[in-house]
Coordinates of C-alpha atoms in Angstrom, one line a residue:
X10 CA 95.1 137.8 108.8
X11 CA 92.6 136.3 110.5
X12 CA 91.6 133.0 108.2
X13 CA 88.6 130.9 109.3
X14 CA 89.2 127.3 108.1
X15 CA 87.0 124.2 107.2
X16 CA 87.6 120.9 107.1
X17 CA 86.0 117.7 108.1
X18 CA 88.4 115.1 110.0
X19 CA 91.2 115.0 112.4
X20 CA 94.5 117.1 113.2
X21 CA 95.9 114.2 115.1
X22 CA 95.4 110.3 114.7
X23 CA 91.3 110.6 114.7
X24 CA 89.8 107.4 115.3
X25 CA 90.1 104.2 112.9
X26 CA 87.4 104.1 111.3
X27 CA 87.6 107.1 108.7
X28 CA 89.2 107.8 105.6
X29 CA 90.3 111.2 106.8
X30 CA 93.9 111.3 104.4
X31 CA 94.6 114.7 106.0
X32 CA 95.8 113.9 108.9
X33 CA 99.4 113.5 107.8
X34 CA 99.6 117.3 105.9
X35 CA 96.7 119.0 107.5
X36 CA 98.3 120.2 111.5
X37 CA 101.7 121.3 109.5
X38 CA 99.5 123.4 107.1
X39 CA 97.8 124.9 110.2
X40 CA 101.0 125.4 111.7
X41 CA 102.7 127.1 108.6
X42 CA 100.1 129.3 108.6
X43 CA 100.3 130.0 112.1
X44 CA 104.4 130.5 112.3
X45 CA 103.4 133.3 109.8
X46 CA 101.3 135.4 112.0
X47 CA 97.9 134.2 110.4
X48 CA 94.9 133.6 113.0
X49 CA 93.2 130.3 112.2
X50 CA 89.7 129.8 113.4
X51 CA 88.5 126.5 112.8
X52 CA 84.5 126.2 111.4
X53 CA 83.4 122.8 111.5
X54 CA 83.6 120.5 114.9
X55 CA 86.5 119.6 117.4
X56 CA 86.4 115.9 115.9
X57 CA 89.3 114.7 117.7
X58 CA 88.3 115.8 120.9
X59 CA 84.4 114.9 120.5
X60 CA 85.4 111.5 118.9
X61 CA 88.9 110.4 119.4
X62 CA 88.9 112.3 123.0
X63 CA 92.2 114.0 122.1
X64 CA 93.2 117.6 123.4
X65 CA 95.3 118.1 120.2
X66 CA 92.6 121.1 119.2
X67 CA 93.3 122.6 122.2
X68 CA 95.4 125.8 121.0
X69 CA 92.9 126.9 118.6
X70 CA 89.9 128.2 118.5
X71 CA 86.3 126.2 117.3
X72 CA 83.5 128.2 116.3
X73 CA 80.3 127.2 115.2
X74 CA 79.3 130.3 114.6
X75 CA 80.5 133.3 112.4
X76 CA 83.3 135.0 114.1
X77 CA 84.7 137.9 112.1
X78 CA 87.3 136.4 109.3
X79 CA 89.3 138.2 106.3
X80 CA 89.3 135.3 104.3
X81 CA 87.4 132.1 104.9
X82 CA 89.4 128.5 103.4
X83 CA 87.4 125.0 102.5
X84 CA 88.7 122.0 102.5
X85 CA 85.5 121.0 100.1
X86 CA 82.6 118.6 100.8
X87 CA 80.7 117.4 98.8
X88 CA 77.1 115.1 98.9
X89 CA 77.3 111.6 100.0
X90 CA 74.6 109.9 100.0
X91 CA 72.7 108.8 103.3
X92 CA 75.3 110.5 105.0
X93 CA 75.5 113.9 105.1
X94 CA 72.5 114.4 102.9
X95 CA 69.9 113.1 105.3
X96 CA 68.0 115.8 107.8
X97 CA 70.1 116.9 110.8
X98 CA 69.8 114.8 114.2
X99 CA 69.1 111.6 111.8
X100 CA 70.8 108.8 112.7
X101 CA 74.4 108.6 110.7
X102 CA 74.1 111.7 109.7
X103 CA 76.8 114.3 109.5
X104 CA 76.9 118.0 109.4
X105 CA 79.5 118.7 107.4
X106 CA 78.0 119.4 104.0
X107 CA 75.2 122.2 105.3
X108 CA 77.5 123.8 107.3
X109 CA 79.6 124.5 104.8
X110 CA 76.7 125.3 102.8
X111 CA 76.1 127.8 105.1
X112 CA 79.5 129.1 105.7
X113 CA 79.5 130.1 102.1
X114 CA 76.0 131.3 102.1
X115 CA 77.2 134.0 104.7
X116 CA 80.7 134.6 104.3
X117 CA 81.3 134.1 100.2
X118 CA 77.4 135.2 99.4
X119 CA 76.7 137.7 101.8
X120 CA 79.9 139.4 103.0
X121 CA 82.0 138.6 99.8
X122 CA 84.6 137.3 102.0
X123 CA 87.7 136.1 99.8
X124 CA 87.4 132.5 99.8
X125 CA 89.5 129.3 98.6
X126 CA 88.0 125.9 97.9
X127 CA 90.6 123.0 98.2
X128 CA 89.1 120.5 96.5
X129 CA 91.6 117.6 97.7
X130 CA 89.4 114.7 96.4
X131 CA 88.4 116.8 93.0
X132 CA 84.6 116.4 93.3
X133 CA 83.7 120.5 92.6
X134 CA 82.3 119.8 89.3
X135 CA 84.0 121.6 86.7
X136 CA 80.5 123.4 85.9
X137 CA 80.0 124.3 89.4
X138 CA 79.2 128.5 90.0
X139 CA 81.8 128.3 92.6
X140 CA 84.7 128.2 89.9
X141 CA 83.0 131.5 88.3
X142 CA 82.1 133.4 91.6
X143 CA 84.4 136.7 92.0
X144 CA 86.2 136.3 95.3
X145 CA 86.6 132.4 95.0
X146 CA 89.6 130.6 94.2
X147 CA 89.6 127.0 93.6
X148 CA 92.3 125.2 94.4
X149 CA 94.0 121.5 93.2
X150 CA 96.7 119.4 94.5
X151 CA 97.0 118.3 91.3
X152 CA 100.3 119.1 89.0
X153 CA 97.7 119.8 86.2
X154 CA 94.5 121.7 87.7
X155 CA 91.3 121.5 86.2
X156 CA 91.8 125.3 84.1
X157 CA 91.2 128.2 86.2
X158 CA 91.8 126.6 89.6
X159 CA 95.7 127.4 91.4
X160 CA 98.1 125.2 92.4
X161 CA 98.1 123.6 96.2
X162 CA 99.9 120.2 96.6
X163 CA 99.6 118.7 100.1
X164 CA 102.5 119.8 102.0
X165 CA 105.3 117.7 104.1
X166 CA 107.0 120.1 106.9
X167 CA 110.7 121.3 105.7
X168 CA 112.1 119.9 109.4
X169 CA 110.8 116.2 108.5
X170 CA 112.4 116.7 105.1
X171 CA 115.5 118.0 105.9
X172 CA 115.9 115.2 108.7
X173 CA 115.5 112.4 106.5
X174 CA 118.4 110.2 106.3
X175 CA 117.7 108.1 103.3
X176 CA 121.2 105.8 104.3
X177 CA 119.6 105.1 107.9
X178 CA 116.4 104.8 106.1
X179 CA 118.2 102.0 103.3
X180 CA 120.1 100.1 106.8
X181 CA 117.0 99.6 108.1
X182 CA 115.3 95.7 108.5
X183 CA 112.7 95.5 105.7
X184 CA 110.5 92.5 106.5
X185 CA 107.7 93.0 104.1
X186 CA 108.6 92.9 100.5
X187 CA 104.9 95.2 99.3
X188 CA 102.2 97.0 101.3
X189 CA 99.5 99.3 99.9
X190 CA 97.6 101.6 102.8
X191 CA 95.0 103.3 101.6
X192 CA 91.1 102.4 101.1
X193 CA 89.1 100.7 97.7
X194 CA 87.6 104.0 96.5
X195 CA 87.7 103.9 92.7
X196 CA 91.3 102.0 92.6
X197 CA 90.1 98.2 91.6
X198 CA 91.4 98.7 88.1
X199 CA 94.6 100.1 89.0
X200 CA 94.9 97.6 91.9
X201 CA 94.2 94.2 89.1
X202 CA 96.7 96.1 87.1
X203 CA 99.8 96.7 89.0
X204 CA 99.6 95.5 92.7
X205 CA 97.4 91.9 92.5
X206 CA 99.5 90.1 89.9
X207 CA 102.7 90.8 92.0
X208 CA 101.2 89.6 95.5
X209 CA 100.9 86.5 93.8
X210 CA 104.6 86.1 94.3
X211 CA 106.3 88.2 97.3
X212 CA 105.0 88.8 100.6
X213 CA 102.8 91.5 101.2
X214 CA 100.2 93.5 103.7
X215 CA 97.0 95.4 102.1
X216 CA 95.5 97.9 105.4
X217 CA 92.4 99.9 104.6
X218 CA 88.9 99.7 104.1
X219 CA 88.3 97.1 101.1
X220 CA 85.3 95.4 100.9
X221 CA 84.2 94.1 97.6
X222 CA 87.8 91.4 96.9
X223 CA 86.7 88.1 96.2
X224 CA 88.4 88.7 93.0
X225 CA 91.5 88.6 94.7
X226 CA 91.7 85.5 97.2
X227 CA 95.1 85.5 97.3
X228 CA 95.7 88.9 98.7
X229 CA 96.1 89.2 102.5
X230 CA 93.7 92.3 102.9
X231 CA 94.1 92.9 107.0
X232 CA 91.3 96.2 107.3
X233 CA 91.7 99.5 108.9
X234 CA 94.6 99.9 111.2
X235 CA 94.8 102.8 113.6
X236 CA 96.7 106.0 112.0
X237 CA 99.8 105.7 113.4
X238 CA 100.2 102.2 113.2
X239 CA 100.6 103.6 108.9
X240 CA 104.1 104.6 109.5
X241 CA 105.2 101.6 111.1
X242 CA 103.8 99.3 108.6
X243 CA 105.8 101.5 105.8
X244 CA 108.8 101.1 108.0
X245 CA 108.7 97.6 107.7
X246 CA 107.8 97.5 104.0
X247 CA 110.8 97.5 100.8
X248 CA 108.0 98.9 98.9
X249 CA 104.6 100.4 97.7
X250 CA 102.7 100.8 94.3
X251 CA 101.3 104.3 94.4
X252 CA 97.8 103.3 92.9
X253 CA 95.4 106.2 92.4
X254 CA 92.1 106.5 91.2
X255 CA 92.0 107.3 87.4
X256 CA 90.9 111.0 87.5
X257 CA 93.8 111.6 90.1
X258 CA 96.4 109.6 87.4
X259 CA 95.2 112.0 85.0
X260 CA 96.0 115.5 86.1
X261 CA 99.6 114.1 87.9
X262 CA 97.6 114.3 91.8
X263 CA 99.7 111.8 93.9
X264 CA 98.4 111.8 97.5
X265 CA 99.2 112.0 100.7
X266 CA 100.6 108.3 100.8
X267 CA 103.8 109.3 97.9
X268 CA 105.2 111.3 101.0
X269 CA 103.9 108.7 104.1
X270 CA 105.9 105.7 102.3
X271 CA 108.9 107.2 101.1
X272 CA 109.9 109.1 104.5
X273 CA 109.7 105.7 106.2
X274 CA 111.9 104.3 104.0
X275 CA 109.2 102.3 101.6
X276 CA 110.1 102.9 98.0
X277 CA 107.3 104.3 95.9
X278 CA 106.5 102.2 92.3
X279 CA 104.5 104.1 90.4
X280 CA 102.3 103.6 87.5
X281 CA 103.2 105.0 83.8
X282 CA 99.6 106.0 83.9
X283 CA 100.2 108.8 86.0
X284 CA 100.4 111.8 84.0
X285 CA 104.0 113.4 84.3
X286 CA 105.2 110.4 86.5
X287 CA 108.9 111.3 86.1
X288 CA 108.3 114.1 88.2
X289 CA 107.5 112.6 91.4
X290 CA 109.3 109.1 91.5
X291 CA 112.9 107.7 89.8
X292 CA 112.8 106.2 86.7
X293 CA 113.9 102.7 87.7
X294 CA 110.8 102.8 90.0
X295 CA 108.3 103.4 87.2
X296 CA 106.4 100.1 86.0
X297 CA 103.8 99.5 83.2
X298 CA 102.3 96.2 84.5
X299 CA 102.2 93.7 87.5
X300 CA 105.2 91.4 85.9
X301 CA 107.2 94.5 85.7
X302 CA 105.7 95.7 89.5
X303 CA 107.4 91.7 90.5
X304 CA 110.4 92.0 88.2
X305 CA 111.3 95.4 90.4
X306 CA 110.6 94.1 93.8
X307 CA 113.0 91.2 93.7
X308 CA 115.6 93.5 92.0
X309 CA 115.3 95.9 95.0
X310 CA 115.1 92.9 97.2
X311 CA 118.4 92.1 96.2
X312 CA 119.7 95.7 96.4
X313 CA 118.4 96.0 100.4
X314 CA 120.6 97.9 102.6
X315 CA 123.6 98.2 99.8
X316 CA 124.1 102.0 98.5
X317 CA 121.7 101.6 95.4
X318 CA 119.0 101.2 97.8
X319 CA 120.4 104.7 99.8
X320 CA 121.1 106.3 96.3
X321 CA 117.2 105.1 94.9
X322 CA 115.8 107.0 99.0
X323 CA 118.0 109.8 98.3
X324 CA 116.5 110.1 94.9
X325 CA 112.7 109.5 95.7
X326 CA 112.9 111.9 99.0
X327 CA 114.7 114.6 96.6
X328 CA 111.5 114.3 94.8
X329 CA 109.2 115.4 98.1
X330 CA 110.5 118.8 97.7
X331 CA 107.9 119.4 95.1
X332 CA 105.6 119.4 98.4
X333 CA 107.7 121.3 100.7
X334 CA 105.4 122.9 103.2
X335 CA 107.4 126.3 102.7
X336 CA 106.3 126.5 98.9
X337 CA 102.9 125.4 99.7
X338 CA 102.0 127.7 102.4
X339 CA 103.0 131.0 99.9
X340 CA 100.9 129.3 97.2
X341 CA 97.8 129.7 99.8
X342 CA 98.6 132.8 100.8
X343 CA 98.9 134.1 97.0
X344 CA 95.5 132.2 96.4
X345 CA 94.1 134.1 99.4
X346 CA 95.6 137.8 97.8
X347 CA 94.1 137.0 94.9
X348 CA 90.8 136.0 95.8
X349 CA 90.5 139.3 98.2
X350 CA 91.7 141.0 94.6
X351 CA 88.8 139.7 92.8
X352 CA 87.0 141.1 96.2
X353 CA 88.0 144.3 95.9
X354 CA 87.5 144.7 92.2
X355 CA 84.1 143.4 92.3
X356 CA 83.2 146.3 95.3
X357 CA 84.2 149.2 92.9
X358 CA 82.6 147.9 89.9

């Protein structure tokens, strides 16, 4: 199948300044698709060559036209303000949003191409005429989709999680009690909630773009670090506090940083407010407040490097398999069948 994808950001590192989160699940996607015969033709711009100057593009295929596709995917986009709402060839502004407007004009409107909208940062309002349009399937990475929309967690390759040693991962020098990477958006409550009270007391490393924390002087915020500098931070770090925004906490959506932390080796505390939370983290690494968040971090400090800390890895990268790449990849592909279905029913009617 030929499969025309679009999405705005970076397959490899991208450049600092962005808050691409796809750029740890987005290339194994592409190459899960790929190892099973699929075509990918990508729809937006080669970002990472235009503006990171990085070949890692290079074996696919950017068009910024409209190539012949059997089903077209979108990672959505949606209007931001000054950004990509402003005329073309403005200064600051990017093209992301009318060229997907146009890619669904053509492809979805026009040529009833079977479609899927991934809305990763669930901003397709739940009115939208997308979510009712035959031939469209919206998609969540949510354990609780908004009705109507399918299934799609972001994926972590089988190889990384099969390699994972979580006793080489437990041996290893820990240095930095707590770290949270990961930008403001929509996470102050959850952040005075669970991760400020405990900095008060342990060491700890805040990287990402936070602008507005005069409410919390004593946090060491250090800004945006380069992408793969991430994984070396969390391989430093005994643990994080998995703090999403509170329409993610609501439908069970952990992102992209559950999977980044705990495959360094950086345990993952997690809020009760996340809807099914035993799912996707131990029990013991649950909390319900920043004293509890402190109380845990000094008990795991105590437990660094002994066999409770490899049995509490083993446990939380057990958990990762909900996102195995292998299970995601079929769940696009039976998104992609049904949305041709609704296709081809909609041509004989």
């Amino acid at each position: 199948m030929r499969i025309g994808y679009s999405f705005w950001g970076f397959l490899g590192a991208g450049i600092t300044d962005t808050p691409d989160g796809g750029r740890s699940h987005r290339l194994p996607l592409i190459q899960g698709l790929a190892e099973r015969g699929h075509e990918i033709v990508f729809l937006q711009p080669d970002r990472d060559r235009l503006e990171a100057d990085d070949p890692i593009g290079a074996p696919y295929t950017f068009d910024g036209g409209y190539p012949e596709l059997d089903a077209l995917v979108v990672e959505w986009r949606w209007r931001i303000e000054g950004r990509n709402t402003t005329a073309c060839n403005t200064p600051g502004h990017t093209c992301d949003l009318h060229r997907q407007a146009s890619l669904l004009q053509r492809y979805t409107g026009l040529r009833g191409t079977p479609t899927v909208i991934w809305d990763k940062d669930r901003q397709l309002r739940t009115d939208s005429a997308w979510r009712r349009t035959p031939g469209v399937v919206v998609c969540e990475p949510a354990w609780h989709p908004t009705r109507g929309a399918h299934q799609l967690l972001f994926p972590v390759a089988d190889a990384v999680l099969d390699a994972a040693d979580p006793h080489e991962l437990a041996a290893a020098s820990r240095d930095v009690t707590l770290v949270y990477a990961g930008n403001q958006y929509d996470r102050d409550d959850a952040f005075d909630r669970f991760f400020a009270p405990a900095a008060a007391h342990v060491d700890h490393q805040v990287v990402g773009k936070w602008t507005d924390t005069a409410r919390w002087p004593h946090v060491r915020f250090t800004g945006r670090k380069p992408f793969p500098e991430i994984a070396h931070l969390h391989g430093r770090a005994l643990a994080t506090v998995l703090l999403l925004p509170d329409r993610y906490a609501a439908v069970g959506q952990l992102t992209q940083r559950q999977f980044e932390a705990v495959l360094a080796g950086c345990l993952p505390l997690a809020p009760d407010t996340i809807r099914d939370v035993h799912r996707f983290v131990p029990p013991q690494l649950i909390v319900r407040d920043g004293p509890q968040v402190t109380r845990v971090l000094r008990e795991l400090r105590e437990q660094s490097g002994t066999a409770q800390h490899a049995h509490l890895l083993a446990d939380s990268l057990e958990r990762l398999n909900l996102f195995r790449l292998s299970t995601q990849i079929e769940r696009l592909e039976l998104a992609i069948d049904a949305a041709a279905g609704a296709t081809r029913n909609r041509s004989v009617a």
